Short mmCIF file of C-alpha atoms in Angstrom, two decimals:
data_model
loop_
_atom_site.label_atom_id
_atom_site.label_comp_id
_atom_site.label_asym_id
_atom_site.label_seq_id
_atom_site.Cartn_x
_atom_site.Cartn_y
_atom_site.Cartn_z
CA UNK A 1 -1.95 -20.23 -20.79
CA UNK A 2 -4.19 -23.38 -19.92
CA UNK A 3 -7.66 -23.29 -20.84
CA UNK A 4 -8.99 -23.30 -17.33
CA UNK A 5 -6.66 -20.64 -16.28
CA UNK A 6 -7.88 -18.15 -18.85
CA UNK A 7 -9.76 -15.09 -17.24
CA UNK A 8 -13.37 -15.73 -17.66
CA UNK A 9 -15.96 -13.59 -19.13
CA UNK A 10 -18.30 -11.13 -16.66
CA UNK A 11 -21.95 -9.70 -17.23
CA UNK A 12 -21.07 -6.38 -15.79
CA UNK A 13 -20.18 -3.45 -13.40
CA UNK A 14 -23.68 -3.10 -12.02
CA UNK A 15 -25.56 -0.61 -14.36
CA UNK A 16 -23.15 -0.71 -16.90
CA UNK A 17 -23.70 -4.09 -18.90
CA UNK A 18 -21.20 -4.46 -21.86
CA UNK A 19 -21.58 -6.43 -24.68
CA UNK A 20 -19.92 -9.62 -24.83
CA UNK A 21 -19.48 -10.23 -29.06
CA UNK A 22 -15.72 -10.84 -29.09
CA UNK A 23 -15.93 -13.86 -26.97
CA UNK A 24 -18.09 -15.56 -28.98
CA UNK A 25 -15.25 -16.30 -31.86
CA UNK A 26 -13.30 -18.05 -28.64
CA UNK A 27 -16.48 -19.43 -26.85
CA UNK A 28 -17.91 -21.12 -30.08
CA UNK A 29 -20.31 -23.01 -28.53
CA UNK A 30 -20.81 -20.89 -25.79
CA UNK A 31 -21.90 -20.99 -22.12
CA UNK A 32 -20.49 -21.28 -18.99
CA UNK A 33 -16.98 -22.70 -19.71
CA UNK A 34 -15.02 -22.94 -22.71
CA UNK A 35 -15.36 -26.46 -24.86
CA UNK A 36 -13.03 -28.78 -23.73
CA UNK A 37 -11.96 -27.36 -20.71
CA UNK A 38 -10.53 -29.58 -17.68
CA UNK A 39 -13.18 -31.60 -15.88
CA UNK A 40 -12.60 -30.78 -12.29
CA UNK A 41 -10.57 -29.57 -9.66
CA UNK A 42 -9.32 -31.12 -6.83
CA UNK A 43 -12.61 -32.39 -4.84
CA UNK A 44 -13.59 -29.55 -1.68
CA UNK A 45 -15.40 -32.90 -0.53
CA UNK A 46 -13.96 -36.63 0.45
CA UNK A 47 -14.87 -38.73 -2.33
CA UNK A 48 -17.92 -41.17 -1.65
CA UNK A 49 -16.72 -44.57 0.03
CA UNK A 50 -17.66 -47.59 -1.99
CA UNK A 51 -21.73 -47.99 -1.73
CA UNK A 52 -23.38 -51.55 -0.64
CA UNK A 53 -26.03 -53.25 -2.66
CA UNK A 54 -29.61 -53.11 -1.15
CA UNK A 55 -30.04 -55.90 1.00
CA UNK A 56 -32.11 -58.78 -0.50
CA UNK A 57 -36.39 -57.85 -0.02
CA UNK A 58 -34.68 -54.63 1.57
CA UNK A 59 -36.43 -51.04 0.17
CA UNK A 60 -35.42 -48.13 -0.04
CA UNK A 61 -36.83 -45.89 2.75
CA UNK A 62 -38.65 -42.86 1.58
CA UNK A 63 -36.47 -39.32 1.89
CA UNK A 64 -33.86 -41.01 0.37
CA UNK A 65 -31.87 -38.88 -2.07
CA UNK A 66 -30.98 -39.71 -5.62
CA UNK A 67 -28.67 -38.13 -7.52
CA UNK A 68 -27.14 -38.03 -11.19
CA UNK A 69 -23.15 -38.87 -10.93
CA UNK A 70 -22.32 -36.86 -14.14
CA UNK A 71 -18.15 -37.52 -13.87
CA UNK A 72 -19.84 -41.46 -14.16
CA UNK A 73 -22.09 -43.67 -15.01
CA UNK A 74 -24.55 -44.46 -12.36
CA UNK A 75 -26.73 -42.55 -10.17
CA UNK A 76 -26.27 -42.77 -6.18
CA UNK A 77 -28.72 -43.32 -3.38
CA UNK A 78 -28.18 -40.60 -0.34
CA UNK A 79 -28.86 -41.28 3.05
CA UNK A 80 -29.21 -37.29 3.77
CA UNK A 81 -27.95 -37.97 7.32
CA UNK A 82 -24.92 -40.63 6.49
CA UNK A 83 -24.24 -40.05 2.68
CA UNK A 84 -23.72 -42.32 -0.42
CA UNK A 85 -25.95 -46.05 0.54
CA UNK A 86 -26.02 -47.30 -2.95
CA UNK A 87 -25.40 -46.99 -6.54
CA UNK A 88 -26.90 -48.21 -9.94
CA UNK A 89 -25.01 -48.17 -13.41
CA UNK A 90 -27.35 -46.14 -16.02
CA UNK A 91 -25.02 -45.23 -18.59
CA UNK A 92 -22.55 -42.36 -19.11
CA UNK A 93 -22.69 -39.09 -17.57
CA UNK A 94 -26.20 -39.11 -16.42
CA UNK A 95 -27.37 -35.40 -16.38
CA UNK A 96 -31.13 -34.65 -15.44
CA UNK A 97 -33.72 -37.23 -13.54
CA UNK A 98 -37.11 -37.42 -12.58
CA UNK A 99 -39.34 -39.63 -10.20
CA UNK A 100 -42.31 -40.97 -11.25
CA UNK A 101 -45.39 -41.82 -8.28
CA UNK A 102 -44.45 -45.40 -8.97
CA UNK A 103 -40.77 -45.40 -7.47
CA UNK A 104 -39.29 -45.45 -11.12
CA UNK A 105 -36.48 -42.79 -12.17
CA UNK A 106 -35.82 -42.14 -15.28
CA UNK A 107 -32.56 -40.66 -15.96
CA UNK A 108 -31.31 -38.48 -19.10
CA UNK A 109 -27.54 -40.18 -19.73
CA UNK A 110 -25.27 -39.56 -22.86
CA UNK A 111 -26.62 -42.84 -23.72
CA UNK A 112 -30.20 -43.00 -23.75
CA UNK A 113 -33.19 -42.38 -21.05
CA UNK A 114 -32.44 -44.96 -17.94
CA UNK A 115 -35.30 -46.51 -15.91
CA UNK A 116 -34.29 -47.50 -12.24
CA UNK A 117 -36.57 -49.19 -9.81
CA UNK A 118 -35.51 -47.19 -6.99
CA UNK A 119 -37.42 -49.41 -4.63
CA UNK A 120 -34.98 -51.85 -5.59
CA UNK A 121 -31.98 -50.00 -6.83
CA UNK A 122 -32.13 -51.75 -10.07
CA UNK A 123 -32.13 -50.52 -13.96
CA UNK A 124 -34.45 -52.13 -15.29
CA UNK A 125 -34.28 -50.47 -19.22
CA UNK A 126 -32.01 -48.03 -21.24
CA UNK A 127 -33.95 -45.79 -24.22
CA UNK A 128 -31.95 -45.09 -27.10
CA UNK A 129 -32.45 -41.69 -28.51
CA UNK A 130 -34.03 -41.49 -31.64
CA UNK A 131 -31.75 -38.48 -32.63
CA UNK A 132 -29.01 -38.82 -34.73
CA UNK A 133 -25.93 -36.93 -34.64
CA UNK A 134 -25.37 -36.27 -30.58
CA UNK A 135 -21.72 -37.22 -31.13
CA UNK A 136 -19.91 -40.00 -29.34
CA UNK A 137 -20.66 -41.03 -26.06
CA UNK A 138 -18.66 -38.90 -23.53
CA UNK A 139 -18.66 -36.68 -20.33
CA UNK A 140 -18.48 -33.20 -20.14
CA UNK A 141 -20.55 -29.68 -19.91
CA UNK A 142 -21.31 -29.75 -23.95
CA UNK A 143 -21.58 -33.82 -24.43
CA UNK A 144 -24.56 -35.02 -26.80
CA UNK A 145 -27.32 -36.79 -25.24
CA UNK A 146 -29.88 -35.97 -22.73
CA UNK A 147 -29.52 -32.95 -20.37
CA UNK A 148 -33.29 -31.86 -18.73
CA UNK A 149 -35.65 -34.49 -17.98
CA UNK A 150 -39.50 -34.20 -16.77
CA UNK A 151 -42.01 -36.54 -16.71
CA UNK A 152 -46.33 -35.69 -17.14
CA UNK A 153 -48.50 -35.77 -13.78
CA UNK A 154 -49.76 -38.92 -14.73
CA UNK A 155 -46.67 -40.36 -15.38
CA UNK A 156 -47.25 -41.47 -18.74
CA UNK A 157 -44.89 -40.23 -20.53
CA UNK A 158 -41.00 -38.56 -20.02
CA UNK A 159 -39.76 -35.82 -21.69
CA UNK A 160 -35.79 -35.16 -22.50
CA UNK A 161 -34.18 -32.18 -23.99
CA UNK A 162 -31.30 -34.04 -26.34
CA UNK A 163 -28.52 -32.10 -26.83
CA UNK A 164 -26.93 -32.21 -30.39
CA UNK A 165 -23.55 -30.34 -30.71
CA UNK A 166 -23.36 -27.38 -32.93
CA UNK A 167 -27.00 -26.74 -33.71
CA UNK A 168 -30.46 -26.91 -32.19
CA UNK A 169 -31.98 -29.53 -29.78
CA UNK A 170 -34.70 -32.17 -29.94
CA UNK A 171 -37.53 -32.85 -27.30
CA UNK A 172 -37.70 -36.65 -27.00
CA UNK A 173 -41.04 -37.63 -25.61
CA UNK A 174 -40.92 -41.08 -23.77
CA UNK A 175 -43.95 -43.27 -23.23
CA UNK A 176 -43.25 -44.68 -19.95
CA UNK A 177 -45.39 -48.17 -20.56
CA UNK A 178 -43.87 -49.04 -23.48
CA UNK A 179 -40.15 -47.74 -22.50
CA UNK A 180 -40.25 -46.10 -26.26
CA UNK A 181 -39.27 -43.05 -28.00
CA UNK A 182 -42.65 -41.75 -29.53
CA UNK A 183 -42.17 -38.58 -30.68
CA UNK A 184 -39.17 -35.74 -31.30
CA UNK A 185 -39.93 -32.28 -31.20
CA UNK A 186 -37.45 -29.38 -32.54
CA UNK A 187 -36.56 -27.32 -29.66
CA UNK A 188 -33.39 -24.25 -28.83
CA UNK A 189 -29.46 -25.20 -28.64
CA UNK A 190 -28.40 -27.18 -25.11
CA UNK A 191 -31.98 -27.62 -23.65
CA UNK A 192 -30.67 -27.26 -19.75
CA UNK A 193 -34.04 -27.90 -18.41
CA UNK A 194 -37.28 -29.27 -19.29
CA UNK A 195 -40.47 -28.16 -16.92
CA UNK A 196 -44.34 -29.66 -17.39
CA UNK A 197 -46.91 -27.22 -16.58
CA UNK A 198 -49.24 -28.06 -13.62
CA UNK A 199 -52.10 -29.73 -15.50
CA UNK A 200 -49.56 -31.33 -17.94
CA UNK A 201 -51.05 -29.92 -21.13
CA UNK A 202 -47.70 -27.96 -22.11
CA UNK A 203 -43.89 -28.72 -21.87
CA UNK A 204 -41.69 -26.30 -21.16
CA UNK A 205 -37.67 -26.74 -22.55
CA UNK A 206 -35.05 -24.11 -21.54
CA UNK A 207 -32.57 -23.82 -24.24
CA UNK A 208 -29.20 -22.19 -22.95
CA UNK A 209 -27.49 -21.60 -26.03
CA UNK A 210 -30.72 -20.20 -27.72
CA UNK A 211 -31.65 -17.81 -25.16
CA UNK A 212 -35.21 -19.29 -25.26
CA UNK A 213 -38.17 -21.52 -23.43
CA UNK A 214 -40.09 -23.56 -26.22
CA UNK A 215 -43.56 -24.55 -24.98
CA UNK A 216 -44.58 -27.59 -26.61
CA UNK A 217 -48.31 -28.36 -26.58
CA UNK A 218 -48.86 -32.06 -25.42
CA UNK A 219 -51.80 -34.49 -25.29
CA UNK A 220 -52.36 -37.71 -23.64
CA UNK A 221 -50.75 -39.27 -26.31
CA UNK A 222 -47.76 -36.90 -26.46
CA UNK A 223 -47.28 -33.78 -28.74
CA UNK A 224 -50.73 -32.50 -29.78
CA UNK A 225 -52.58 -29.28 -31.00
CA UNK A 226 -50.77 -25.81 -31.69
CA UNK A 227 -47.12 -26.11 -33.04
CA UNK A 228 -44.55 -24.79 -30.39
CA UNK A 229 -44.04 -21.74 -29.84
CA UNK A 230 -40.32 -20.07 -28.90
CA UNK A 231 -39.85 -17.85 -26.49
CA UNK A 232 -37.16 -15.38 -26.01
CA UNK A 233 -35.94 -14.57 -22.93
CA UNK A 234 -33.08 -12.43 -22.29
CA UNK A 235 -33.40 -10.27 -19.73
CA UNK A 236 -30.13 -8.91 -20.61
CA UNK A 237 -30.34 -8.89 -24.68
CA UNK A 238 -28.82 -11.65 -26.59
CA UNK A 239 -25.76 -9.53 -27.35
CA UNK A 240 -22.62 -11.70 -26.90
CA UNK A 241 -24.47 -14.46 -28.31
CA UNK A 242 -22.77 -18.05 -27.76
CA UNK A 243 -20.08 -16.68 -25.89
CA UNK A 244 -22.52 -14.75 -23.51
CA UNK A 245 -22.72 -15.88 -19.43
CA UNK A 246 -26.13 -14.11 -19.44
CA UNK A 247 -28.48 -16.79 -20.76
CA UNK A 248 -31.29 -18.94 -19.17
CA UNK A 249 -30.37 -22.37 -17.13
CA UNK A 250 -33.25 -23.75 -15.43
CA UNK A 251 -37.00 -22.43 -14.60
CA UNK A 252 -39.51 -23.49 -12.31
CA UNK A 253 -43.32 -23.48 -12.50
CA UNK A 254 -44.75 -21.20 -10.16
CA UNK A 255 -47.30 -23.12 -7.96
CA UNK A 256 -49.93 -20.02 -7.48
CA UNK A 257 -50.32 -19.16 -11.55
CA UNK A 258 -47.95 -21.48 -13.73
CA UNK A 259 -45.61 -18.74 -14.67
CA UNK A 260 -42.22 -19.98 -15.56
CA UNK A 261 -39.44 -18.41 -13.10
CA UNK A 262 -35.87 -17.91 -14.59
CA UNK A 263 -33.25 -16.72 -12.19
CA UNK A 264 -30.26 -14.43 -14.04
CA UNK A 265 -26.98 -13.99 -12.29
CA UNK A 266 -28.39 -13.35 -8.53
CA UNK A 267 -29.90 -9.85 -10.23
CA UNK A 268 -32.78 -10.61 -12.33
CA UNK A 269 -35.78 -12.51 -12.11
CA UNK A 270 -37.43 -13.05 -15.79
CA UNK A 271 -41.60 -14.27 -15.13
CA UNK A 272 -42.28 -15.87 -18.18
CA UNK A 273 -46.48 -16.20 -19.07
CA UNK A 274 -46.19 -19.46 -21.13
CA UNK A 275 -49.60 -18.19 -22.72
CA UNK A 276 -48.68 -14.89 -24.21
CA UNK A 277 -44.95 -14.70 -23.84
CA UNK A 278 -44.91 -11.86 -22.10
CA UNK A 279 -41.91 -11.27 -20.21
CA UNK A 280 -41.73 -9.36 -16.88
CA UNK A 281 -38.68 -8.99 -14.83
CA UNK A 282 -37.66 -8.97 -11.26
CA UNK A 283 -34.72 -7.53 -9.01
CA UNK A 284 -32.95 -10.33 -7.17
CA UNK A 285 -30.18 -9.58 -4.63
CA UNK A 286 -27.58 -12.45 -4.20
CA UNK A 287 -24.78 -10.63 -7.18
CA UNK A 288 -23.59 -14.46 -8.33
CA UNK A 289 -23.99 -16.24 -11.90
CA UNK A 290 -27.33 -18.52 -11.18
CA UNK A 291 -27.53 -22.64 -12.32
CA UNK A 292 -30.01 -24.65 -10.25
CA UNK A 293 -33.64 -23.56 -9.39
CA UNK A 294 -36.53 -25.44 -7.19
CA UNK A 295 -39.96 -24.41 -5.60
CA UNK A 296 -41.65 -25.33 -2.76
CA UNK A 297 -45.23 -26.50 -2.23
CA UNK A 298 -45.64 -23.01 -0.72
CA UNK A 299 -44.35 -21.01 -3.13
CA UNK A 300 -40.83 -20.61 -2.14
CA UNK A 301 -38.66 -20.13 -4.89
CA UNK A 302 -34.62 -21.79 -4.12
CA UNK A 303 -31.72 -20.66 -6.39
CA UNK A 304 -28.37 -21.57 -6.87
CA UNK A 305 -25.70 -19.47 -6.82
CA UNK A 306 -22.07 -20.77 -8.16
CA UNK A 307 -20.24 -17.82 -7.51
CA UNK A 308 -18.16 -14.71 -9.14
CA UNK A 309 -17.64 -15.50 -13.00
CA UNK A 310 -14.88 -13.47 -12.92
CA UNK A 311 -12.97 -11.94 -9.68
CA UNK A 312 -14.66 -9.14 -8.30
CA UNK A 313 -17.43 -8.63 -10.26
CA UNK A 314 -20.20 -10.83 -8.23
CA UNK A 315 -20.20 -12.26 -4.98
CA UNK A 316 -19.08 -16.14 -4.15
CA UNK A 317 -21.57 -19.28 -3.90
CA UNK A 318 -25.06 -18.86 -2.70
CA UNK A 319 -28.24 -20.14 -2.22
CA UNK A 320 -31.28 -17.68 -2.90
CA UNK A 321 -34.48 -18.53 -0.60
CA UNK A 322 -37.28 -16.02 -2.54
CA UNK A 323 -40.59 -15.53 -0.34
CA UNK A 324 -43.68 -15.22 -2.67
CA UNK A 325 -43.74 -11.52 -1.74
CA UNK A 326 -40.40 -11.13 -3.61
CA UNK A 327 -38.17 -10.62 -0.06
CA UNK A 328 -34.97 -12.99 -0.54
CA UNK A 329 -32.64 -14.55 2.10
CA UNK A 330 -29.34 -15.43 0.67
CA UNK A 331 -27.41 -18.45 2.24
CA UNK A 332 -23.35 -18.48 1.55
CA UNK A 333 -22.34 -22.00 0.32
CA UNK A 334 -18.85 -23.36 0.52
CA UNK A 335 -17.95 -23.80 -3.09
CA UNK A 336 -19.58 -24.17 -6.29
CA UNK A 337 -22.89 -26.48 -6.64
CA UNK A 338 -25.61 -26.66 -9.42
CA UNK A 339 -28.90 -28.13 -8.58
CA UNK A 340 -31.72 -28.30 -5.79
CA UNK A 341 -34.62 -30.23 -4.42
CA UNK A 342 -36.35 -29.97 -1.36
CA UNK A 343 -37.37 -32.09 1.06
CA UNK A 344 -41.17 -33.20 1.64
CA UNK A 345 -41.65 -31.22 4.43
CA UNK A 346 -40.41 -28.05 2.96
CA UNK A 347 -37.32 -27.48 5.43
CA UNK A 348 -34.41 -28.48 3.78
CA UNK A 349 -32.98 -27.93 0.87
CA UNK A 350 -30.12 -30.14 -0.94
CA UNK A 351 -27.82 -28.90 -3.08
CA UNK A 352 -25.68 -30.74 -5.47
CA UNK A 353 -21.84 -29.96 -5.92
CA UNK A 354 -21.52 -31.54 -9.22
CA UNK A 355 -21.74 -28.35 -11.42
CA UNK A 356 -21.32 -28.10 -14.71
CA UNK A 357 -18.21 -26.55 -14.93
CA UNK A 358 -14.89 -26.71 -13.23
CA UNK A 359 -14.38 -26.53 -9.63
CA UNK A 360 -17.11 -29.54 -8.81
CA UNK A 361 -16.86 -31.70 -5.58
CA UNK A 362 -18.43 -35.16 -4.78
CA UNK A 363 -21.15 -34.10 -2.58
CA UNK A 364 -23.96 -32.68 -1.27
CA UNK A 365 -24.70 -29.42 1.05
CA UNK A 366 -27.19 -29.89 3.48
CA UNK A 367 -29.34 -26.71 4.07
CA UNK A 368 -31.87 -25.35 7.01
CA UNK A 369 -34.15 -23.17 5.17
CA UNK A 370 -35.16 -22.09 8.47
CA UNK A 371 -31.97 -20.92 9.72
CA UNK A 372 -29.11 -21.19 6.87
CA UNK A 373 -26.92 -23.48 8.87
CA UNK A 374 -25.84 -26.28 6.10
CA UNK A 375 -23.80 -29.21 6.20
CA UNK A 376 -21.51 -31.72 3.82
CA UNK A 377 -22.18 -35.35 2.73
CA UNK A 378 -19.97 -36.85 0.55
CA UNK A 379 -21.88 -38.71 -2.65
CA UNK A 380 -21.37 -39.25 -5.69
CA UNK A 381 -18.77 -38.29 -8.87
CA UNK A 382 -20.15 -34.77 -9.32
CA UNK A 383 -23.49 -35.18 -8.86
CA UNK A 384 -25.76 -33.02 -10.83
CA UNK A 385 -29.74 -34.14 -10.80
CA UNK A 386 -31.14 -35.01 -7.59
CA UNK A 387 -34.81 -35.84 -6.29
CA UNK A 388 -35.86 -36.54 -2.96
CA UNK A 389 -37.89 -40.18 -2.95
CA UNK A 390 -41.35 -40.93 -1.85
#
């Protein structure tokens, strides 16, 4: 049977959870697809037409999207009206980005941390890791290299969860004047996301495989005070291990108290308190395995849903709109996606098709967060990371 035609692995029948320990021989480095399964299917999306270069002392207008082409090497610049405007070569299969205040992305790649001028659609440098052992430079769900990327509120410095197959993570801490490596920092297996909290004192990396957020103390001149501190968080047990679906993806910092929000499979909410590791959880209602998360300035929290894990047991792709008061509205999507940002006036959401399994598309959905209604641009070669530009 091929690989991507094997029956995948399910959480549950609701209120029943069983264990998932005889995948793990089979999943050995676990997740959401099995190592070295096929890329993509065929594209729900028409691919991206060839992008034009930025016209000479041209800028790039502000609510311009950028996103991460992870089945490349460059990131591409959205018109969120007409689509794909522009690309820049960064290096191969860019995951995570981030946007600093000063128009400068900086883009976690297999290669090394990319800086783009966005104002000018340029790279301008490419970090080298300073970790050893991430493999050779490829594409693909469990390539080596950098996966979540966040920079301080100053801008100083970057932070990227490294990925290094077969065994634990590093934090690579960036400073952003010197375009250097400063500082690596231990962290769990497959560090999905990285998160800063509000007053940029602690970092916060989401390790997949690991089932665990390590909060990293950090300083103005990077990693300072207390040694970090791991926390579990496994709403569901850690049963199952690497060849479990149920483990963490990405978090968000709540706005209103700096708890860390994890989203599990469209059923639980896990509230993290970085400061005593206490975990509470949530019910959520959407029934669909959970990748991308984003919050708005008011406290809205936006989840992506990529669908069923296995036939029948969950319900197809989704996005999750969560009102502080815990009430949920859940949008249907047409076909699996991965990641969110919002735009700056807190109505629409856009949601990347990239994902990091099979079944990707080139594009971008388009979402009223008023209404639901949602729409399709073409961009990109499965885009993953996106940010909306100042």
């Amino acid at each position: 049977m091929p690989q991507h035609d094997r029956p995948h692995p399910r959480r549950r029948v609701r209120g029943s959870r069983t264990a998932l320990a005889a995948l793990a021989g089979a999943l050995l480095l676990g997740a959401c697809s099995a190592p070295g399964a096929p890329g993509a299917a065929a594209s729900a999306a028409p691919a991206a037409a060839a992008a034009s270069p930025l016209p000479t002392a041209a800028t790039t207008p502000g609510g311009t999207l950028l996103v991460a082409d992870f089945g490349a090497d460059t990131v591409t610049f959205v018109d969120p009206e007409r689509g794909a405007v522009g690309s820049v070569q960064v290096g191969q299969a860019p995951y995570g980005l981030a946007v600093g205040a000063d128009g400068r992305a900086w883009v976690a790649t297999a290669e090394g941390v990319a800086v783009v001028d966005t104002k000018t659609r340029t790279r301008t440098a490419l970090i080298p890791y300073r970790t050893t052992g991430t493999g050779p430079v490829t594409g693909g769900e469990y390539r080596g290299g950098g996966m979540g990327i966040a920079l301080s509120p100053d801008g100083a410095h970057a932070y990227v969860g490294v990925n290094v197959p077969g065994t634990t993570g590093v934090l690579e801490v960036v400073d952003t004047a010197g375009s250097a490596v400063t500082a690596v920092v231990p962290v769990g297996r497959r560090p999905f996301d990285v998160d800063v909290s509000r007053d940029g004192s602690q970092v916060y990396v989401t390790g997949h495989d690991s089932f665990d957020v390590t909060v990293v103390p950090v300083g103005p001149a990077g990693p300072a005070g207390p040694a970090p501190r791991r926390i579990e968080v496994a709403p569901y047990g850690t049963e199952g291990g690497l060849g479990s679906w149920l483990k963490p993806h990405y978090a968000v910092v709540r706005p209103a108290d700096g708890m860390l929000l994890l989203p599990f499979e469209g059923e639980r909410l896990a509230v993290v308190d970085p400061r005593t590791g206490r975990t509470t959880v949530e019910e959520m209602t959407a029934d669909t395995h959970q990748h991308g998360a984003a919050v708005t300035a008011d406290g809205r929290l936006l989840v992506v849903g990529t669908g069923a894990v296995e036939p029948g047991k969950g319900k197809g792709p989704s996005l999750t709109v969560r009102s502080p008061d815990g009430s949920e509205r859940v949008y249907p999507l047409d076909g699996p996606h991965e990641d969110v940002a919002v735009s700056r006036d807190g109505r629409t959401a856009y949601v990347t098709g990239g994902y990091t399994r099979d079944g990707y598309w080139n594009g971008i959905t388009v979402v009223d967060l008023d209404s639901g209604s949602s729409r399709r641009l073409a961009a990109g070669s499965r885009p993953l990371g996106i940010a909306v530009l100042e």
